[in-house]
Coordinates of C-alpha atoms in Angstrom, one line a residue:
X125 CA -6.4 -37.3 -23.6
X126 CA -4.6 -40.6 -23.1
X127 CA -2.7 -42.7 -25.6
X128 CA -4.7 -44.7 -28.1
X129 CA -4.2 -46.8 -31.3
X130 CA -1.5 -45.6 -33.7
X131 CA -4.0 -45.2 -36.6
X132 CA -6.3 -42.9 -34.7
X133 CA -3.3 -41.1 -33.3
X134 CA -2.2 -40.2 -36.8
X135 CA -5.7 -39.1 -37.8
X136 CA -6.0 -36.9 -34.7
X137 CA -2.6 -35.3 -35.3
X138 CA -3.4 -34.4 -38.9
X139 CA -6.8 -33.1 -37.8
X140 CA -5.2 -30.8 -35.3
X141 CA -2.9 -29.5 -38.1
X142 CA -6.1 -28.8 -40.2
X143 CA -7.4 -26.7 -37.3
X144 CA -4.1 -24.8 -37.1
X145 CA -4.2 -24.1 -40.9
X146 CA -7.9 -23.0 -40.6
X147 CA -7.0 -20.5 -37.8
X148 CA -4.3 -19.1 -40.0
X149 CA -6.5 -18.7 -43.0
X150 CA -9.4 -17.2 -41.1
X151 CA -7.8 -15.0 -38.4
X152 CA -4.6 -13.7 -39.9
X153 CA -3.7 -11.5 -42.8
X154 CA -2.2 -13.2 -45.9
X155 CA 1.1 -11.3 -45.4
X156 CA 1.5 -12.7 -41.9
X157 CA 0.8 -16.4 -42.7
X158 CA 4.3 -17.4 -43.7
X159 CA 5.6 -16.1 -40.4
X160 CA 2.7 -17.7 -38.6
X161 CA 3.7 -21.1 -40.0
X162 CA 7.4 -20.4 -39.3
X163 CA 6.9 -19.7 -35.6
X164 CA 4.5 -22.5 -35.2
X165 CA 6.8 -25.1 -36.7
X166 CA 9.8 -23.6 -34.9
X167 CA 8.1 -24.0 -31.6
X168 CA 6.9 -27.5 -32.3
X169 CA 10.4 -28.6 -33.2
X170 CA 11.8 -26.9 -30.2
X171 CA 9.2 -28.5 -27.9
X172 CA 10.0 -32.0 -29.4
X173 CA 13.7 -31.5 -28.8
X174 CA 13.0 -30.3 -25.2
X175 CA 10.8 -33.2 -24.5
X176 CA 13.4 -35.6 -25.9
X177 CA 16.0 -34.2 -23.6
X178 CA 13.8 -34.5 -20.6
X179 CA 13.0 -38.0 -21.5
X180 CA 16.7 -38.9 -21.7
X181 CA 17.0 -37.6 -18.1
X182 CA 13.9 -39.7 -17.2
X183 CA 12.0 -36.5 -16.1
X184 CA 8.3 -37.4 -16.4
X185 CA 5.7 -34.8 -17.5
X186 CA 2.0 -35.2 -16.8
X187 CA 1.0 -34.1 -20.3
X188 CA 3.7 -35.9 -22.3
X189 CA 3.2 -39.5 -23.2
X190 CA 6.7 -40.9 -23.9
X191 CA 5.5 -44.0 -25.8
X192 CA 3.2 -42.0 -28.0
X193 CA 4.6 -38.4 -28.4
X194 CA 2.2 -37.8 -31.3
X195 CA -0.7 -37.8 -28.8
X196 CA 1.0 -35.1 -26.8
X197 CA 1.7 -33.0 -29.8
X198 CA -1.9 -33.4 -30.9
X199 CA -3.0 -31.8 -27.7
X200 CA -0.4 -29.1 -27.9
X201 CA -1.2 -28.2 -31.5
X202 CA -4.9 -27.9 -30.8
X203 CA -4.3 -25.8 -27.7
X204 CA -2.0 -23.5 -29.7
X205 CA -4.6 -23.2 -32.5
X206 CA -7.3 -22.0 -30.1
X207 CA -4.8 -19.7 -28.3
X208 CA -3.8 -18.2 -31.7
X209 CA -7.5 -17.4 -32.4
X210 CA -7.6 -15.3 -29.3
X211 CA -4.2 -13.7 -30.0
X212 CA -5.0 -12.6 -33.5
X213 CA -5.1 -8.9 -32.5
X214 CA -1.6 -8.7 -31.0
X215 CA 0.5 -11.6 -32.4
X216 CA 1.3 -9.9 -35.7
X217 CA 2.4 -6.7 -33.9
X218 CA 5.1 -8.4 -32.0
X219 CA 8.7 -8.8 -33.1
X220 CA 9.7 -12.3 -34.1
X221 CA 11.6 -13.0 -30.9
X222 CA 8.6 -11.7 -28.9
X223 CA 6.3 -14.0 -30.8
X224 CA 8.4 -17.0 -30.0
X225 CA 8.5 -16.0 -26.3
X226 CA 4.7 -15.5 -26.3
X227 CA 4.1 -18.9 -27.8
X228 CA 6.5 -20.5 -25.3
X229 CA 4.4 -19.0 -22.5
X230 CA 1.3 -20.5 -23.9
X231 CA 2.7 -23.9 -25.0
X232 CA 5.2 -24.5 -22.2
X233 CA 3.5 -22.6 -19.4
X234 CA -0.3 -22.2 -19.7
X235 CA -0.9 -25.6 -21.5
X236 CA 1.0 -27.8 -19.1
X237 CA -0.4 -26.1 -16.0
X238 CA -4.0 -26.3 -17.2
X239 CA -3.6 -29.9 -18.4
X240 CA -2.1 -31.0 -15.2
X241 CA -4.7 -29.4 -12.9
X242 CA -7.6 -30.2 -15.2
X243 CA -6.7 -33.9 -16.0
X244 CA -4.7 -35.0 -13.0
X245 CA -4.6 -32.4 -10.3
X246 CA -6.8 -30.2 -8.2
X247 CA -9.8 -29.9 -10.6
X248 CA -10.1 -33.6 -10.8
X249 CA -10.1 -33.9 -7.0
X250 CA -12.7 -31.1 -6.8
X251 CA -14.9 -32.9 -9.1
X252 CA -15.5 -30.4 -11.9
X253 CA -18.2 -31.6 -14.3
X254 CA -16.8 -31.2 -17.8
X255 CA -17.4 -34.5 -19.6
X256 CA -16.2 -33.5 -23.1
X257 CA -12.7 -32.5 -22.2
X258 CA -12.5 -29.7 -24.7
X259 CA -14.5 -26.7 -23.3
X260 CA -11.2 -25.5 -21.8
X261 CA -10.0 -24.7 -25.4
X262 CA -12.9 -22.3 -25.9
X263 CA -12.5 -20.7 -22.6
X264 CA -8.8 -20.0 -23.2
X265 CA -9.3 -18.6 -26.6
X266 CA -12.2 -16.4 -25.6
X267 CA -10.4 -15.1 -22.5
X268 CA -7.3 -14.1 -24.4
X269 CA -9.5 -12.4 -27.0
X270 CA -11.4 -10.5 -24.3
X271 CA -8.2 -9.3 -22.6
X272 CA -6.5 -8.1 -25.7
X273 CA -9.6 -6.4 -27.1
X274 CA -10.0 -4.5 -23.8
X275 CA -6.4 -3.5 -23.3
X276 CA -4.9 -3.5 -26.9
X277 CA -7.6 -2.1 -29.1
X278 CA -5.3 0.7 -30.3
X279 CA -3.1 -2.0 -31.9
X280 CA -5.9 -3.2 -34.1
X281 CA -5.2 -3.3 -37.8
X282 CA -8.1 -1.6 -39.5
X283 CA -7.1 -3.0 -42.9
X284 CA -7.0 -6.5 -41.5
X285 CA -10.4 -6.0 -39.8
X286 CA -12.0 -5.1 -43.1
X287 CA -10.7 -8.2 -44.9
X288 CA -12.9 -10.8 -43.2
X289 CA -12.8 -13.9 -45.3
X290 CA -16.1 -15.4 -46.5
X291 CA -15.2 -18.3 -48.8
X292 CA -16.9 -21.6 -49.3
X293 CA -13.8 -23.5 -48.3
X294 CA -13.5 -21.6 -45.0
X295 CA -17.2 -22.4 -44.3
X296 CA -16.6 -26.1 -45.0
X297 CA -13.7 -26.1 -42.5
X298 CA -15.9 -24.8 -39.7
X299 CA -18.9 -26.9 -40.7
X300 CA -16.6 -29.9 -39.9
X301 CA -15.7 -28.5 -36.5
X302 CA -18.2 -30.7 -34.6
X303 CA -16.4 -33.8 -36.1
X304 CA -12.8 -32.5 -35.9
X305 CA -13.0 -31.6 -32.2
X306 CA -14.0 -35.1 -31.0
X307 CA -11.3 -36.6 -33.2
X308 CA -8.6 -34.4 -31.9
X309 CA -9.7 -34.7 -28.3
X310 CA -9.3 -38.5 -28.6
X311 CA -13.0 -39.3 -28.5
X312 CA -12.7 -41.2 -31.8
X313 CA -11.7 -44.3 -29.8
X314 CA -14.9 -44.4 -27.9
X315 CA -18.0 -46.2 -29.0
X316 CA -20.1 -43.1 -28.5
X317 CA -17.9 -41.0 -30.9
X318 CA -20.6 -41.1 -33.6
X319 CA -23.3 -40.0 -31.1
X320 CA -21.1 -37.3 -29.7
X321 CA -20.5 -35.9 -33.2
X322 CA -24.2 -36.0 -33.9
X323 CA -24.9 -34.1 -30.7
X324 CA -22.3 -31.5 -31.6
X325 CA -23.8 -31.1 -35.0
X326 CA -27.4 -30.8 -33.7
X327 CA -26.3 -28.3 -31.2
X328 CA -24.5 -26.3 -33.8
X329 CA -27.4 -26.4 -36.3
X330 CA -29.8 -25.4 -33.5
X331 CA -27.6 -22.4 -32.7
X332 CA -27.6 -21.5 -36.4
X333 CA -31.4 -21.4 -36.3
X334 CA -31.3 -19.1 -33.3
X335 CA -28.6 -17.0 -35.0
X336 CA -30.7 -16.7 -38.2
X337 CA -33.8 -15.9 -36.3
X338 CA -32.2 -12.7 -34.9
X339 CA -31.0 -11.8 -38.4
X340 CA -34.5 -12.3 -39.9
X341 CA -36.0 -10.2 -37.1
X342 CA -33.6 -7.4 -37.9
X343 CA -34.3 -7.9 -41.6
X344 CA -30.6 -8.0 -42.2
X345 CA -28.5 -11.1 -43.0
X346 CA -25.4 -11.2 -40.9
X347 CA -21.9 -11.5 -42.4
X348 CA -20.8 -14.9 -43.5
X349 CA -17.9 -14.7 -41.1
X350 CA -20.2 -14.7 -38.0
X351 CA -22.7 -17.1 -39.6
X352 CA -20.1 -19.8 -40.2
X353 CA -18.3 -19.5 -36.9
X354 CA -20.3 -18.3 -33.9
X355 CA -23.1 -21.0 -33.9
X356 CA -20.6 -23.9 -34.4
X357 CA -18.3 -22.6 -31.7
X358 CA -21.3 -22.1 -29.4
X359 CA -22.7 -25.6 -30.1
X360 CA -19.4 -27.3 -29.5
X361 CA -18.8 -25.4 -26.3
X362 CA -22.3 -26.0 -24.9
X363 CA -22.2 -29.8 -25.5
X364 CA -18.7 -30.3 -24.1
X365 CA -19.8 -30.1 -20.4
X366 CA -23.0 -32.1 -20.8
X367 CA -22.4 -35.2 -22.9
X368 CA -25.4 -37.5 -23.0
X369 CA -28.0 -34.8 -22.7
X370 CA -31.3 -35.7 -24.4
X371 CA -32.1 -34.0 -27.7
X372 CA -35.4 -32.7 -26.2
X373 CA -33.2 -30.5 -24.0
X374 CA -30.2 -30.0 -26.3
X375 CA -32.0 -28.5 -29.2
X376 CA -34.0 -25.8 -27.4
X377 CA -31.0 -24.8 -25.2
X378 CA -28.8 -24.5 -28.2
X379 CA -31.4 -22.5 -30.1
X380 CA -31.8 -20.1 -27.2
X381 CA -28.0 -19.8 -26.9
X382 CA -27.9 -18.9 -30.6
X383 CA -30.4 -16.1 -30.0
X384 CA -28.6 -14.8 -27.0
X385 CA -25.1 -15.0 -28.3
X386 CA -26.0 -13.3 -31.5
X387 CA -27.6 -10.4 -29.6
X388 CA -24.5 -10.3 -27.4
X389 CA -22.2 -10.2 -30.5
X390 CA -24.2 -7.3 -32.0
X391 CA -24.1 -5.4 -28.7
X392 CA -20.4 -5.8 -28.5
X393 CA -20.0 -4.5 -32.0
X394 CA -22.0 -1.5 -31.1
X395 CA -19.5 -0.9 -28.4
X396 CA -16.8 -0.7 -31.1
X397 CA -15.5 -4.2 -30.6
X398 CA -13.9 -5.8 -33.6
X399 CA -15.8 -8.4 -35.4
X400 CA -13.4 -11.2 -34.5
X401 CA -13.2 -10.3 -30.8
X402 CA -17.0 -10.0 -30.5
X403 CA -17.3 -13.4 -32.2
X404 CA -14.7 -15.1 -29.9
X405 CA -15.9 -13.7 -26.7
X406 CA -19.6 -14.4 -27.3
X407 CA -19.1 -17.8 -29.2
X408 CA -16.4 -19.2 -27.0
X409 CA -15.9 -17.5 -23.6
X410 CA -19.6 -16.9 -22.9
X411 CA -20.8 -20.1 -24.6
X412 CA -18.2 -22.1 -22.7
X413 CA -19.2 -20.5 -19.5
X414 CA -22.9 -21.4 -20.1
X415 CA -21.9 -24.9 -21.0
X416 CA -20.2 -25.4 -17.6
X417 CA -23.5 -24.8 -15.9
X418 CA -25.6 -26.9 -18.2
X419 CA -25.3 -30.0 -15.9
X420 CA -27.8 -28.3 -13.7
X421 CA -30.4 -28.9 -16.4
X422 CA -29.0 -32.0 -18.2
X423 CA -27.9 -34.3 -15.4
X424 CA -30.2 -36.0 -12.8
X425 CA -29.5 -35.1 -9.2
X426 CA -28.1 -38.5 -8.4
X427 CA -25.3 -37.9 -10.9
X428 CA -24.1 -34.6 -9.3
X429 CA -20.8 -35.0 -7.5
X430 CA -21.8 -32.2 -5.0
X431 CA -24.8 -30.5 -3.5
X432 CA -26.1 -27.7 -5.9
X433 CA -24.5 -24.9 -4.0
X434 CA -21.1 -26.6 -3.8
X435 CA -21.2 -27.6 -7.5
X436 CA -22.0 -24.0 -8.4
X437 CA -18.8 -22.9 -6.5
X438 CA -16.7 -25.7 -8.1
X439 CA -17.8 -24.9 -11.6
X440 CA -17.4 -21.1 -11.0
X441 CA -13.9 -21.7 -9.6
X442 CA -12.9 -23.7 -12.7
X443 CA -14.2 -21.0 -15.0
X444 CA -12.5 -18.2 -13.1
X445 CA -9.2 -20.0 -12.8
X446 CA -9.0 -20.6 -16.6
X447 CA -10.1 -17.0 -17.3
X448 CA -7.5 -15.4 -15.0
X449 CA -4.6 -17.6 -16.0
X450 CA -5.4 -17.0 -19.7
X451 CA -5.5 -13.2 -19.1
X452 CA -2.3 -13.4 -17.1
X453 CA -0.4 -15.0 -20.0
X454 CA -2.0 -12.5 -22.5
X455 CA -0.8 -9.6 -20.3
X456 CA 2.8 -10.6 -21.1
X457 CA 2.4 -8.7 -24.3
X458 CA 2.9 -5.5 -22.2
X459 CA 6.5 -6.6 -21.6
X460 CA 7.4 -7.9 -25.0
X461 CA 8.9 -5.6 -27.7
X462 CA 6.6 -4.7 -30.6
X463 CA 7.2 -3.7 -34.1
X464 CA 7.1 0.0 -34.8
X465 CA 4.6 1.6 -37.1
X466 CA 7.3 2.0 -39.7
X467 CA 8.3 -1.6 -39.6
X468 CA 5.4 -3.9 -39.6
X469 CA 6.6 -7.4 -39.0
X470 CA 4.6 -9.1 -41.8

């Protein structure tokens, strides 16, 4: 995302804060939220001071816009929000100092590296097809959730897992996701912002229909948590890589994705995965991965940057790179001190 008008910068920044609050309300226990906001604000203030010092020494950063720092922090807050989704299982179990170290690894390590290589570096030169600019958020969140579910399931809080929120306010927040994501990603300045939002909403609603079709076939309505999140995550992730796809293709693909991802979520839950992890992996990691390969269906051959086999390799390399780097950062939890059973850090 590049600098844009001050008015839209402010709208985007506050929209990113809304996303951060929504993540806290939906993914973390009430007892942990005050600490969640503390470590988030502490890191953002620390990052601002750090960037200011670097600016004084005229050290340029590819992800930091000196003239409009609010744009940089909008990107950072949104990236942290999605990373916090994937980290819901372990973050409350870490000591406060460990939480700050973990956030620094994400915000000052993973975020700059991916931003540089995706926006300015090797991925740009390779010609990765990802027109929306925000599928990387879903891939990072889903990858972290996958890693921590696989390797840290014993740390899961059973009481937290039972308290899945299902409120009208929470549903409204995620119903607005197709409009919040383009605003935060800077697409609000483009003439096609309205059409992009409509595409995201259509994809999400089509995914909802597929999701509900599985529920009706099972003669069992799914939990409100999954109903309000998975289809809207899936729709946004699918559309990101294929902006401009015709509705004749978008609607059936999104409907089919809703069917498949709901079945995948149910299968993961049968494998004793937590509700949240099965949601994030199916609705973000898998949906984002599918979205990266939608250009094969949505773009005419003359718009492909490479021959089909080369494009397959480039898209796969991008997906694998984001997945492995996200898992590498998530694995840092092994080295960080955790709270004992007798002293939960809530």
